[in-house]
Amino acid sequence: MASESIEVVEVRENKLIGRREVTLKVEHFGKGTPKRLEMREKIAELFKVPLDNVYVRNIKTEYGMNVTWVTAHIYNSSERALEIEPEYIIKRNQPEEKEEGGE
């Protein structure tokens, strides 16, 4: 039976930049490592902020474990997030685009 639990391990307030830096512990028994977009949605829901303000920085699962560590930044505004987050992190946090291709 697949189950999942999310525990907030640490929340650091970075007032200078205007964001919260969070670390989460996700236990996912009977399931694979959670997807970045899925974690982004759950974090936005958990902290009651718009999805555009949340950027998942890192997802790490140790081999053979059912525990994943997630680090994310929650910004006070989406404009501030776009100013600070590197372009590659912004791209990683966008939904995957389906490739259109002919035969």
PDB file of N, CA and C in Angstrom:
ATOM      1  N   MET A   1       0.845  -1.180   0.000  1.00  0.00           N
ATOM      2  CA  MET A   1       0.000   0.000   0.000  1.00  0.00           C
ATOM      3  C   MET A   1       0.893   1.247   0.000  1.00  0.00           C
ATOM      4  N   ALA A   2       0.660   2.145  -0.910  1.00  0.00           N
ATOM      5  CA  ALA A   2       1.482   3.348  -1.035  1.00  0.00           C
ATOM      6  C   ALA A   2       0.972   4.440  -0.100  1.00  0.00           C
ATOM      7  N   SER A   3       1.913   5.027   0.637  1.00  0.00           N
ATOM      8  CA  SER A   3       1.545   6.145   1.505  1.00  0.00           C
ATOM      9  C   SER A   3       2.657   7.183   1.458  1.00  0.00           C
ATOM     10  N   GLU A   4       2.300   8.409   1.857  1.00  0.00           N
ATOM     11  CA  GLU A   4       3.268   9.492   1.794  1.00  0.00           C
ATOM     12  C   GLU A   4       3.026  10.441   2.958  1.00  0.00           C
ATOM     13  N   SER A   5       4.103  10.890   3.594  1.00  0.00           N
ATOM     14  CA  SER A   5       3.979  11.893   4.640  1.00  0.00           C
ATOM     15  C   SER A   5       5.037  12.967   4.426  1.00  0.00           C
ATOM     16  N   ILE A   6       4.672  14.203   4.733  1.00  0.00           N
ATOM     17  CA  ILE A   6       5.577  15.333   4.564  1.00  0.00           C
ATOM     18  C   ILE A   6       5.777  15.983   5.927  1.00  0.00           C
ATOM     19  N   GLU A   7       7.051  16.155   6.298  1.00  0.00           N
ATOM     20  CA  GLU A   7       7.394  16.783   7.569  1.00  0.00           C
ATOM     21  C   GLU A   7       8.273  17.993   7.288  1.00  0.00           C
ATOM     22  N   VAL A   8       7.895  19.147   7.835  1.00  0.00           N
ATOM     23  CA  VAL A   8       8.706  20.358   7.694  1.00  0.00           C
ATOM     24  C   VAL A   8       9.823  20.268   8.723  1.00  0.00           C
ATOM     25  N   VAL A   9      11.059  20.172   8.250  1.00  0.00           N
ATOM     26  CA  VAL A   9      12.211  20.007   9.133  1.00  0.00           C
ATOM     27  C   VAL A   9      12.757  21.365   9.567  1.00  0.00           C
ATOM     28  N   GLU A  10      12.848  22.304   8.623  1.00  0.00           N
ATOM     29  CA  GLU A  10      13.435  23.602   8.938  1.00  0.00           C
ATOM     30  C   GLU A  10      12.820  24.687   8.060  1.00  0.00           C
ATOM     31  N   VAL A  11      12.570  25.844   8.661  1.00  0.00           N
ATOM     32  CA  VAL A  11      12.136  27.030   7.916  1.00  0.00           C
ATOM     33  C   VAL A  11      13.015  28.186   8.371  1.00  0.00           C
ATOM     34  N   ARG A  12      13.772  28.730   7.430  1.00  0.00           N
ATOM     35  CA  ARG A  12      14.631  29.885   7.740  1.00  0.00           C
ATOM     36  C   ARG A  12      14.070  31.100   7.016  1.00  0.00           C
ATOM     37  N   GLU A  13      13.884  32.174   7.752  1.00  0.00           N
ATOM     38  CA  GLU A  13      13.379  33.422   7.175  1.00  0.00           C
ATOM     39  C   GLU A  13      14.579  34.237   6.702  1.00  0.00           C
ATOM     40  N   ASN A  14      14.607  34.579   5.419  1.00  0.00           N
ATOM     41  CA  ASN A  14      15.666  35.406   4.857  1.00  0.00           C
ATOM     42  C   ASN A  14      15.031  36.741   4.465  1.00  0.00           C
ATOM     43  N   LYS A  15      14.973  37.654   5.423  1.00  0.00           N
ATOM     44  CA  LYS A  15      14.273  38.928   5.218  1.00  0.00           C
ATOM     45  C   LYS A  15      14.973  39.816   4.200  1.00  0.00           C
ATOM     46  N   LEU A  16      16.280  39.728   4.117  1.00  0.00           N
ATOM     47  CA  LEU A  16      17.032  40.556   3.181  1.00  0.00           C
ATOM     48  C   LEU A  16      16.615  40.266   1.742  1.00  0.00           C
ATOM     49  N   ILE A  17      16.439  39.009   1.421  1.00  0.00           N
ATOM     50  CA  ILE A  17      16.063  38.615   0.059  1.00  0.00           C
ATOM     51  C   ILE A  17      14.546  38.556  -0.107  1.00  0.00           C
ATOM     52  N   GLY A  18      13.821  38.364   0.974  1.00  0.00           N
ATOM     53  CA  GLY A  18      12.358  38.296   0.894  1.00  0.00           C
ATOM     54  C   GLY A  18      11.870  36.893   0.582  1.00  0.00           C
ATOM     55  N   ARG A  19      12.415  35.912   1.289  1.00  0.00           N
ATOM     56  CA  ARG A  19      11.994  34.531   1.053  1.00  0.00           C
ATOM     57  C   ARG A  19      12.155  33.701   2.315  1.00  0.00           C
ATOM     58  N   ARG A  20      11.470  32.548   2.306  1.00  0.00           N
ATOM     59  CA  ARG A  20      11.665  31.527   3.325  1.00  0.00           C
ATOM     60  C   ARG A  20      12.383  30.364   2.661  1.00  0.00           C
ATOM     61  N   GLU A  21      13.376  29.819   3.353  1.00  0.00           N
ATOM     62  CA  GLU A  21      14.132  28.680   2.835  1.00  0.00           C
ATOM     63  C   GLU A  21      13.702  27.474   3.663  1.00  0.00           C
ATOM     64  N   VAL A  22      13.055  26.511   3.025  1.00  0.00           N
ATOM     65  CA  VAL A  22      12.481  25.380   3.756  1.00  0.00           C
ATOM     66  C   VAL A  22      13.162  24.073   3.392  1.00  0.00           C
ATOM     67  N   THR A  23      13.222  23.187   4.370  1.00  0.00           N
ATOM     68  CA  THR A  23      13.709  21.825   4.171  1.00  0.00           C
ATOM     69  C   THR A  23      12.599  20.895   4.617  1.00  0.00           C
ATOM     70  N   LEU A  24      12.251  19.947   3.755  1.00  0.00           N
ATOM     71  CA  LEU A  24      11.182  18.992   4.036  1.00  0.00           C
ATOM     72  C   LEU A  24      11.715  17.570   3.980  1.00  0.00           C
ATOM     73  N   LYS A  25      11.111  16.716   4.787  1.00  0.00           N
ATOM     74  CA  LYS A  25      11.409  15.283   4.747  1.00  0.00           C
ATOM     75  C   LYS A  25      10.135  14.602   4.251  1.00  0.00           C
ATOM     76  N   VAL A  26      10.237  13.929   3.123  1.00  0.00           N
ATOM     77  CA  VAL A  26       9.085  13.251   2.522  1.00  0.00           C
ATOM     78  C   VAL A  26       9.317  11.749   2.601  1.00  0.00           C
ATOM     79  N   GLU A  27       8.418  11.050   3.271  1.00  0.00           N
ATOM     80  CA  GLU A  27       8.485   9.586   3.332  1.00  0.00           C
ATOM     81  C   GLU A  27       7.464   9.053   2.346  1.00  0.00           C
ATOM     82  N   HIS A  28       7.928   8.222   1.418  1.00  0.00           N
ATOM     83  CA  HIS A  28       7.055   7.716   0.350  1.00  0.00           C
ATOM     84  C   HIS A  28       7.220   6.204   0.245  1.00  0.00           C
ATOM     85  N   PHE A  29       6.442   5.495   1.013  1.00  0.00           N
ATOM     86  CA  PHE A  29       6.512   4.038   1.019  1.00  0.00           C
ATOM     87  C   PHE A  29       5.713   3.470  -0.142  1.00  0.00           C
ATOM     88  N   GLY A  30       6.327   2.601  -0.914  1.00  0.00           N
ATOM     89  CA  GLY A  30       5.650   1.964  -2.033  1.00  0.00           C
ATOM     90  C   GLY A  30       5.537   2.853  -3.252  1.00  0.00           C
ATOM     91  N   LYS A  31       6.209   3.999  -3.257  1.00  0.00           N
ATOM     92  CA  LYS A  31       6.179   4.917  -4.392  1.00  0.00           C
ATOM     93  C   LYS A  31       7.596   5.351  -4.710  1.00  0.00           C
ATOM     94  N   GLY A  32       7.783   5.908  -5.892  1.00  0.00           N
ATOM     95  CA  GLY A  32       9.088   6.420  -6.279  1.00  0.00           C
ATOM     96  C   GLY A  32       9.319   7.817  -5.721  1.00  0.00           C
ATOM     97  N   THR A  33      10.459   8.383  -6.058  1.00  0.00           N
ATOM     98  CA  THR A  33      10.784   9.746  -5.645  1.00  0.00           C
ATOM     99  C   THR A  33       9.746  10.705  -6.229  1.00  0.00           C
ATOM    100  N   PRO A  34       9.209  11.613  -5.405  1.00  0.00           N
ATOM    101  CA  PRO A  34       8.194  12.542  -5.914  1.00  0.00           C
ATOM    102  C   PRO A  34       8.759  13.468  -6.988  1.00  0.00           C
ATOM    103  N   LYS A  35       7.921  13.846  -7.928  1.00  0.00           N
ATOM    104  CA  LYS A  35       8.316  14.749  -9.013  1.00  0.00           C
ATOM    105  C   LYS A  35       8.433  16.174  -8.482  1.00  0.00           C
ATOM    106  N   ARG A  36       9.291  16.953  -9.118  1.00  0.00           N
ATOM    107  CA  ARG A  36       9.541  18.339  -8.707  1.00  0.00           C
ATOM    108  C   ARG A  36       8.254  19.170  -8.733  1.00  0.00           C
ATOM    109  N   LEU A  37       7.470  19.076  -9.804  1.00  0.00           N
ATOM    110  CA  LEU A  37       6.246  19.864  -9.926  1.00  0.00           C
ATOM    111  C   LEU A  37       5.224  19.455  -8.853  1.00  0.00           C
ATOM    112  N   GLU A  38       5.148  18.158  -8.583  1.00  0.00           N
ATOM    113  CA  GLU A  38       4.252  17.653  -7.533  1.00  0.00           C
ATOM    114  C   GLU A  38       4.647  18.232  -6.173  1.00  0.00           C
ATOM    115  N   MET A  39       5.941  18.261  -5.879  1.00  0.00           N
ATOM    116  CA  MET A  39       6.419  18.813  -4.605  1.00  0.00           C
ATOM    117  C   MET A  39       6.162  20.322  -4.543  1.00  0.00           C
ATOM    118  N   ARG A  40       6.349  20.995  -5.651  1.00  0.00           N
ATOM    119  CA  ARG A  40       6.103  22.436  -5.694  1.00  0.00           C
ATOM    120  C   ARG A  40       4.639  22.741  -5.353  1.00  0.00           C
ATOM    121  N   GLU A  41       3.718  21.963  -5.908  1.00  0.00           N
ATOM    122  CA  GLU A  41       2.290  22.154  -5.630  1.00  0.00           C
ATOM    123  C   GLU A  41       1.967  21.868  -4.165  1.00  0.00           C
ATOM    124  N   LYS A  42       2.555  20.814  -3.610  1.00  0.00           N
ATOM    125  CA  LYS A  42       2.293  20.463  -2.208  1.00  0.00           C
ATOM    126  C   LYS A  42       2.853  21.514  -1.252  1.00  0.00           C
ATOM    127  N   ILE A  43       4.019  22.065  -1.567  1.00  0.00           N
ATOM    128  CA  ILE A  43       4.614  23.108  -0.726  1.00  0.00           C
ATOM    129  C   ILE A  43       3.748  24.365  -0.761  1.00  0.00           C
ATOM    130  N   ALA A  44       3.286  24.751  -1.956  1.00  0.00           N
ATOM    131  CA  ALA A  44       2.421  25.930  -2.084  1.00  0.00           C
ATOM    132  C   ALA A  44       1.144  25.744  -1.267  1.00  0.00           C
ATOM    133  N   GLU A  45       0.581  24.537  -1.316  1.00  0.00           N
ATOM    134  CA  GLU A  45      -0.626  24.229  -0.554  1.00  0.00           C
ATOM    135  C   GLU A  45      -0.344  24.236   0.952  1.00  0.00           C
ATOM    136  N   LEU A  46       0.768  23.651   1.349  1.00  0.00           N
ATOM    137  CA  LEU A  46       1.140  23.544   2.764  1.00  0.00           C
ATOM    138  C   LEU A  46       1.368  24.913   3.406  1.00  0.00           C
ATOM    139  N   PHE A  47       2.039  25.816   2.671  1.00  0.00           N
ATOM    140  CA  PHE A  47       2.355  27.140   3.212  1.00  0.00           C
ATOM    141  C   PHE A  47       1.342  28.203   2.793  1.00  0.00           C
ATOM    142  N   LYS A  48       0.307  27.794   2.038  1.00  0.00           N
ATOM    143  CA  LYS A  48      -0.766  28.689   1.594  1.00  0.00           C
ATOM    144  C   LYS A  48      -0.230  29.918   0.860  1.00  0.00           C
ATOM    145  N   VAL A  49       0.569  29.644  -0.181  1.00  0.00           N
ATOM    146  CA  VAL A  49       1.130  30.698  -1.025  1.00  0.00           C
ATOM    147  C   VAL A  49       0.855  30.345  -2.485  1.00  0.00           C
ATOM    148  N   PRO A  50       0.897  31.343  -3.384  1.00  0.00           N
ATOM    149  CA  PRO A  50       0.713  31.041  -4.811  1.00  0.00           C
ATOM    150  C   PRO A  50       1.840  30.145  -5.345  1.00  0.00           C
ATOM    151  N   LEU A  51       1.513  29.321  -6.302  1.00  0.00           N
ATOM    152  CA  LEU A  51       2.477  28.387  -6.895  1.00  0.00           C
ATOM    153  C   LEU A  51       3.679  29.125  -7.498  1.00  0.00           C
ATOM    154  N   ASP A  52       3.457  30.316  -8.055  1.00  0.00           N
ATOM    155  CA  ASP A  52       4.536  31.089  -8.686  1.00  0.00           C
ATOM    156  C   ASP A  52       5.578  31.588  -7.696  1.00  0.00           C
ATOM    157  N   ASN A  53       5.286  31.531  -6.409  1.00  0.00           N
ATOM    158  CA  ASN A  53       6.233  32.003  -5.386  1.00  0.00           C
ATOM    159  C   ASN A  53       7.136  30.888  -4.872  1.00  0.00           C
ATOM    160  N   VAL A  54       6.899  29.644  -5.303  1.00  0.00           N
ATOM    161  CA  VAL A  54       7.627  28.487  -4.780  1.00  0.00           C
ATOM    162  C   VAL A  54       8.565  27.930  -5.849  1.00  0.00           C
ATOM    163  N   TYR A  55       9.828  27.728  -5.456  1.00  0.00           N
ATOM    164  CA  TYR A  55      10.804  27.111  -6.349  1.00  0.00           C
ATOM    165  C   TYR A  55      11.540  26.010  -5.604  1.00  0.00           C
ATOM    166  N   VAL A  56      11.419  24.779  -6.105  1.00  0.00           N
ATOM    167  CA  VAL A  56      12.107  23.635  -5.509  1.00  0.00           C
ATOM    168  C   VAL A  56      13.542  23.669  -5.996  1.00  0.00           C
ATOM    169  N   ARG A  57      14.476  23.698  -5.053  1.00  0.00           N
ATOM    170  CA  ARG A  57      15.893  23.787  -5.402  1.00  0.00           C
ATOM    171  C   ARG A  57      16.530  22.409  -5.554  1.00  0.00           C
ATOM    172  N   ASN A  58      16.165  21.480  -4.667  1.00  0.00           N
ATOM    173  CA  ASN A  58      16.863  20.200  -4.650  1.00  0.00           C
ATOM    174  C   ASN A  58      15.932  19.104  -4.145  1.00  0.00           C
ATOM    175  N   ILE A  59      16.009  17.930  -4.760  1.00  0.00           N
ATOM    176  CA  ILE A  59      15.299  16.732  -4.306  1.00  0.00           C
ATOM    177  C   ILE A  59      16.336  15.624  -4.244  1.00  0.00           C
ATOM    178  N   LYS A  60      16.522  15.040  -3.045  1.00  0.00           N
ATOM    179  CA  LYS A  60      17.561  14.015  -2.888  1.00  0.00           C
ATOM    180  C   LYS A  60      16.993  12.806  -2.168  1.00  0.00           C
ATOM    181  N   THR A  61      17.090  11.654  -2.817  1.00  0.00           N
ATOM    182  CA  THR A  61      16.693  10.382  -2.236  1.00  0.00           C
ATOM    183  C   THR A  61      17.923   9.491  -2.197  1.00  0.00           C
ATOM    184  N   GLU A  62      18.238   8.962  -1.028  1.00  0.00           N
ATOM    185  CA  GLU A  62      19.366   8.053  -0.934  1.00  0.00           C
ATOM    186  C   GLU A  62      18.961   6.694  -1.512  1.00  0.00           C
ATOM    187  N   TYR A  63      19.922   6.029  -2.077  1.00  0.00           N
ATOM    188  CA  TYR A  63      19.668   4.756  -2.741  1.00  0.00           C
ATOM    189  C   TYR A  63      19.016   3.755  -1.788  1.00  0.00           C
ATOM    190  N   GLY A  64      17.912   3.173  -2.222  1.00  0.00           N
ATOM    191  CA  GLY A  64      17.234   2.138  -1.458  1.00  0.00           C
ATOM    192  C   GLY A  64      16.378   2.644  -0.305  1.00  0.00           C
ATOM    193  N   MET A  65      16.290   3.957  -0.150  1.00  0.00           N
ATOM    194  CA  MET A  65      15.525   4.519   0.957  1.00  0.00           C
ATOM    195  C   MET A  65      14.170   5.022   0.457  1.00  0.00           C
ATOM    196  N   ASN A  66      13.219   5.084   1.360  1.00  0.00           N
ATOM    197  CA  ASN A  66      11.900   5.628   1.048  1.00  0.00           C
ATOM    198  C   ASN A  66      11.753   7.029   1.619  1.00  0.00           C
ATOM    199  N   VAL A  67      12.880   7.710   1.810  1.00  0.00           N
ATOM    200  CA  VAL A  67      12.886   9.051   2.381  1.00  0.00           C
ATOM    201  C   VAL A  67      13.583   9.997   1.403  1.00  0.00           C
ATOM    202  N   THR A  68      12.920  11.115   1.124  1.00  0.00           N
ATOM    203  CA  THR A  68      13.472  12.123   0.225  1.00  0.00           C
ATOM    204  C   THR A  68      13.573  13.444   0.970  1.00  0.00           C
ATOM    205  N   TRP A  69      14.685  14.151   0.766  1.00  0.00           N
ATOM    206  CA  TRP A  69      14.886  15.471   1.354  1.00  0.00           C
ATOM    207  C   TRP A  69      14.678  16.504   0.260  1.00  0.00           C
ATOM    208  N   VAL A  70      13.837  17.487   0.541  1.00  0.00           N
ATOM    209  CA  VAL A  70      13.500  18.519  -0.437  1.00  0.00           C
ATOM    210  C   VAL A  70      13.864  19.883   0.142  1.00  0.00           C
ATOM    211  N   THR A  71      14.590  20.687  -0.635  1.00  0.00           N
ATOM    212  CA  THR A  71      14.843  22.066  -0.234  1.00  0.00           C
ATOM    213  C   THR A  71      14.156  22.973  -1.248  1.00  0.00           C
ATOM    214  N   ALA A  72      13.513  24.023  -0.740  1.00  0.00           N
ATOM    215  CA  ALA A  72      12.764  24.934  -1.599  1.00  0.00           C
ATOM    216  C   ALA A  72      12.855  26.348  -1.064  1.00  0.00           C
ATOM    217  N   HIS A  73      12.616  27.304  -1.953  1.00  0.00           N
ATOM    218  CA  HIS A  73      12.554  28.712  -1.583  1.00  0.00           C
ATOM    219  C   HIS A  73      11.125  29.191  -1.821  1.00  0.00           C
ATOM    220  N   ILE A  74      10.561  29.878  -0.830  1.00  0.00           N
ATOM    221  CA  ILE A  74       9.224  30.451  -0.943  1.00  0.00           C
ATOM    222  C   ILE A  74       9.382  31.968  -0.870  1.00  0.00           C
ATOM    223  N   TYR A  75       9.102  32.630  -1.980  1.00  0.00           N
ATOM    224  CA  TYR A  75       9.302  34.078  -2.065  1.00  0.00           C
ATOM    225  C   TYR A  75       8.043  34.833  -1.668  1.00  0.00           C
ATOM    226  N   ASN A  76       8.250  36.096  -1.246  1.00  0.00           N
ATOM    227  CA  ASN A  76       7.122  36.964  -0.900  1.00  0.00           C
ATOM    228  C   ASN A  76       6.353  37.387  -2.144  1.00  0.00           C
ATOM    229  N   SER A  77       7.018  37.419  -3.305  1.00  0.00           N
ATOM    230  CA  SER A  77       6.341  37.755  -4.567  1.00  0.00           C
ATOM    231  C   SER A  77       7.004  36.992  -5.710  1.00  0.00           C
ATOM    232  N   SER A  78       6.219  36.729  -6.747  1.00  0.00           N
ATOM    233  CA  SER A  78       6.753  35.990  -7.897  1.00  0.00           C
ATOM    234  C   SER A  78       7.775  36.848  -8.663  1.00  0.00           C
ATOM    235  N   GLU A  79       7.600  38.174  -8.647  1.00  0.00           N
ATOM    236  CA  GLU A  79       8.558  39.057  -9.325  1.00  0.00           C
ATOM    237  C   GLU A  79       9.940  38.953  -8.674  1.00  0.00           C
ATOM    238  N   ARG A  80       9.948  38.922  -7.347  1.00  0.00           N
ATOM    239  CA  ARG A  80      11.213  38.809  -6.612  1.00  0.00           C
ATOM    240  C   ARG A  80      11.895  37.467  -6.910  1.00  0.00           C
ATOM    241  N   ALA A  81      11.097  36.429  -7.012  1.00  0.00           N
ATOM    242  CA  ALA A  81      11.636  35.099  -7.315  1.00  0.00           C
ATOM    243  C   ALA A  81      12.335  35.095  -8.670  1.00  0.00           C
ATOM    244  N   LEU A  82      11.709  35.720  -9.663  1.00  0.00           N
ATOM    245  CA  LEU A  82      12.289  35.744 -11.008  1.00  0.00           C
ATOM    246  C   LEU A  82      13.566  36.578 -11.055  1.00  0.00           C
ATOM    247  N   GLU A  83      13.680  37.569 -10.167  1.00  0.00           N
ATOM    248  CA  GLU A  83      14.897  38.386 -10.106  1.00  0.00           C
ATOM    249  C   GLU A  83      16.066  37.600  -9.513  1.00  0.00           C
ATOM    250  N   ILE A  84      15.787  36.717  -8.561  1.00  0.00           N
ATOM    251  CA  ILE A  84      16.854  36.077  -7.778  1.00  0.00           C
ATOM    252  C   ILE A  84      17.194  34.663  -8.242  1.00  0.00           C
ATOM    253  N   GLU A  85      16.191  33.846  -8.504  1.00  0.00           N
ATOM    254  CA  GLU A  85      16.459  32.442  -8.857  1.00  0.00           C
ATOM    255  C   GLU A  85      17.200  32.353 -10.188  1.00  0.00           C
ATOM    256  N   PRO A  86      18.184  31.462 -10.275  1.00  0.00           N
ATOM    257  CA  PRO A  86      18.879  31.262 -11.558  1.00  0.00           C
ATOM    258  C   PRO A  86      17.920  30.728 -12.622  1.00  0.00           C
ATOM    259  N   GLU A  87      18.222  31.017 -13.866  1.00  0.00           N
ATOM    260  CA  GLU A  87      17.347  30.637 -14.972  1.00  0.00           C
ATOM    261  C   GLU A  87      17.118  29.120 -15.039  1.00  0.00           C
ATOM    262  N   TYR A  88      18.159  28.330 -14.755  1.00  0.00           N
ATOM    263  CA  TYR A  88      18.007  26.881 -14.846  1.00  0.00           C
ATOM    264  C   TYR A  88      17.050  26.341 -13.778  1.00  0.00           C
ATOM    265  N   ILE A  89      17.003  26.970 -12.605  1.00  0.00           N
ATOM    266  CA  ILE A  89      16.068  26.549 -11.553  1.00  0.00           C
ATOM    267  C   ILE A  89      14.644  26.903 -11.969  1.00  0.00           C
ATOM    268  N   ILE A  90      14.463  28.077 -12.562  1.00  0.00           N
ATOM    269  CA  ILE A  90      13.136  28.492 -13.032  1.00  0.00           C
ATOM    270  C   ILE A  90      12.639  27.515 -14.090  1.00  0.00           C
ATOM    271  N   LYS A  91      13.512  27.123 -15.027  1.00  0.00           N
ATOM    272  CA  LYS A  91      13.122  26.171 -16.079  1.00  0.00           C
ATOM    273  C   LYS A  91      12.768  24.811 -15.497  1.00  0.00           C
ATOM    274  N   ARG A  92      13.539  24.348 -14.508  1.00  0.00           N
ATOM    275  CA  ARG A  92      13.276  23.043 -13.897  1.00  0.00           C
ATOM    276  C   ARG A  92      11.925  22.998 -13.203  1.00  0.00           C
ATOM    277  N   ASN A  93      11.456  24.134 -12.712  1.00  0.00           N
ATOM    278  CA  ASN A  93      10.219  24.184 -11.962  1.00  0.00           C
ATOM    279  C   ASN A  93       8.989  24.409 -12.835  1.00  0.00           C
ATOM    280  N   GLN A  94       9.174  24.485 -14.142  1.00  0.00           N
ATOM    281  CA  GLN A  94       8.047  24.638 -15.053  1.00  0.00           C
ATOM    282  C   GLN A  94       7.544  23.253 -15.470  1.00  0.00           C
ATOM    283  N   PRO A  95       6.253  23.153 -15.793  1.00  0.00           N
ATOM    284  CA  PRO A  95       5.733  21.871 -16.286  1.00  0.00           C
ATOM    285  C   PRO A  95       6.461  21.464 -17.562  1.00  0.00           C
ATOM    286  N   GLU A  96       6.673  20.157 -17.712  1.00  0.00           N
ATOM    287  CA  GLU A  96       7.364  19.673 -18.905  1.00  0.00           C
ATOM    288  C   GLU A  96       6.500  19.901 -20.134  1.00  0.00           C
ATOM    289  N   GLU A  97       7.120  20.361 -21.188  1.00  0.00           N
ATOM    290  CA  GLU A  97       6.406  20.577 -22.442  1.00  0.00           C
ATOM    291  C   GLU A  97       6.484  19.305 -23.270  1.00  0.00           C
ATOM    292  N   LYS A  98       5.364  18.950 -23.847  1.00  0.00           N
ATOM    293  CA  LYS A  98       5.327  17.772 -24.712  1.00  0.00           C
ATOM    294  C   LYS A  98       5.946  18.136 -26.053  1.00  0.00           C
ATOM    295  N   GLU A  99       6.859  17.281 -26.505  1.00  0.00           N
ATOM    296  CA  GLU A  99       7.492  17.543 -27.799  1.00  0.00           C
ATOM    297  C   GLU A  99       6.547  17.155 -28.913  1.00  0.00           C
ATOM    298  N   GLU A 100       6.419  18.078 -29.864  1.00  0.00           N
ATOM    299  CA  GLU A 100       5.589  17.768 -31.024  1.00  0.00           C
ATOM    300  C   GLU A 100       6.521  17.275 -32.119  1.00  0.00           C
ATOM    301  N   GLY A 101       6.187  16.155 -32.661  1.00  0.00           N
ATOM    302  CA  GLY A 101       7.060  15.622 -33.692  1.00  0.00           C
ATOM    303  C   GLY A 101       6.287  14.786 -34.692  1.00  0.00           C
ATOM    304  N   GLY A 102       6.737  14.838 -35.889  1.00  0.00           N
ATOM    305  CA  GLY A 102       6.118  14.042 -36.927  1.00  0.00           C
ATOM    306  C   GLY A 102       6.859  12.710 -37.043  1.00  0.00           C
ATOM    307  N   GLU A 103       6.402  11.907 -37.960  1.00  0.00           N
ATOM    308  CA  GLU A 103       7.056  10.612 -38.145  1.00  0.00           C
ATOM    309  C   GLU A 103       8.034  10.651 -39.277  1.00  0.00           C
TER     310      GLU A 103
END
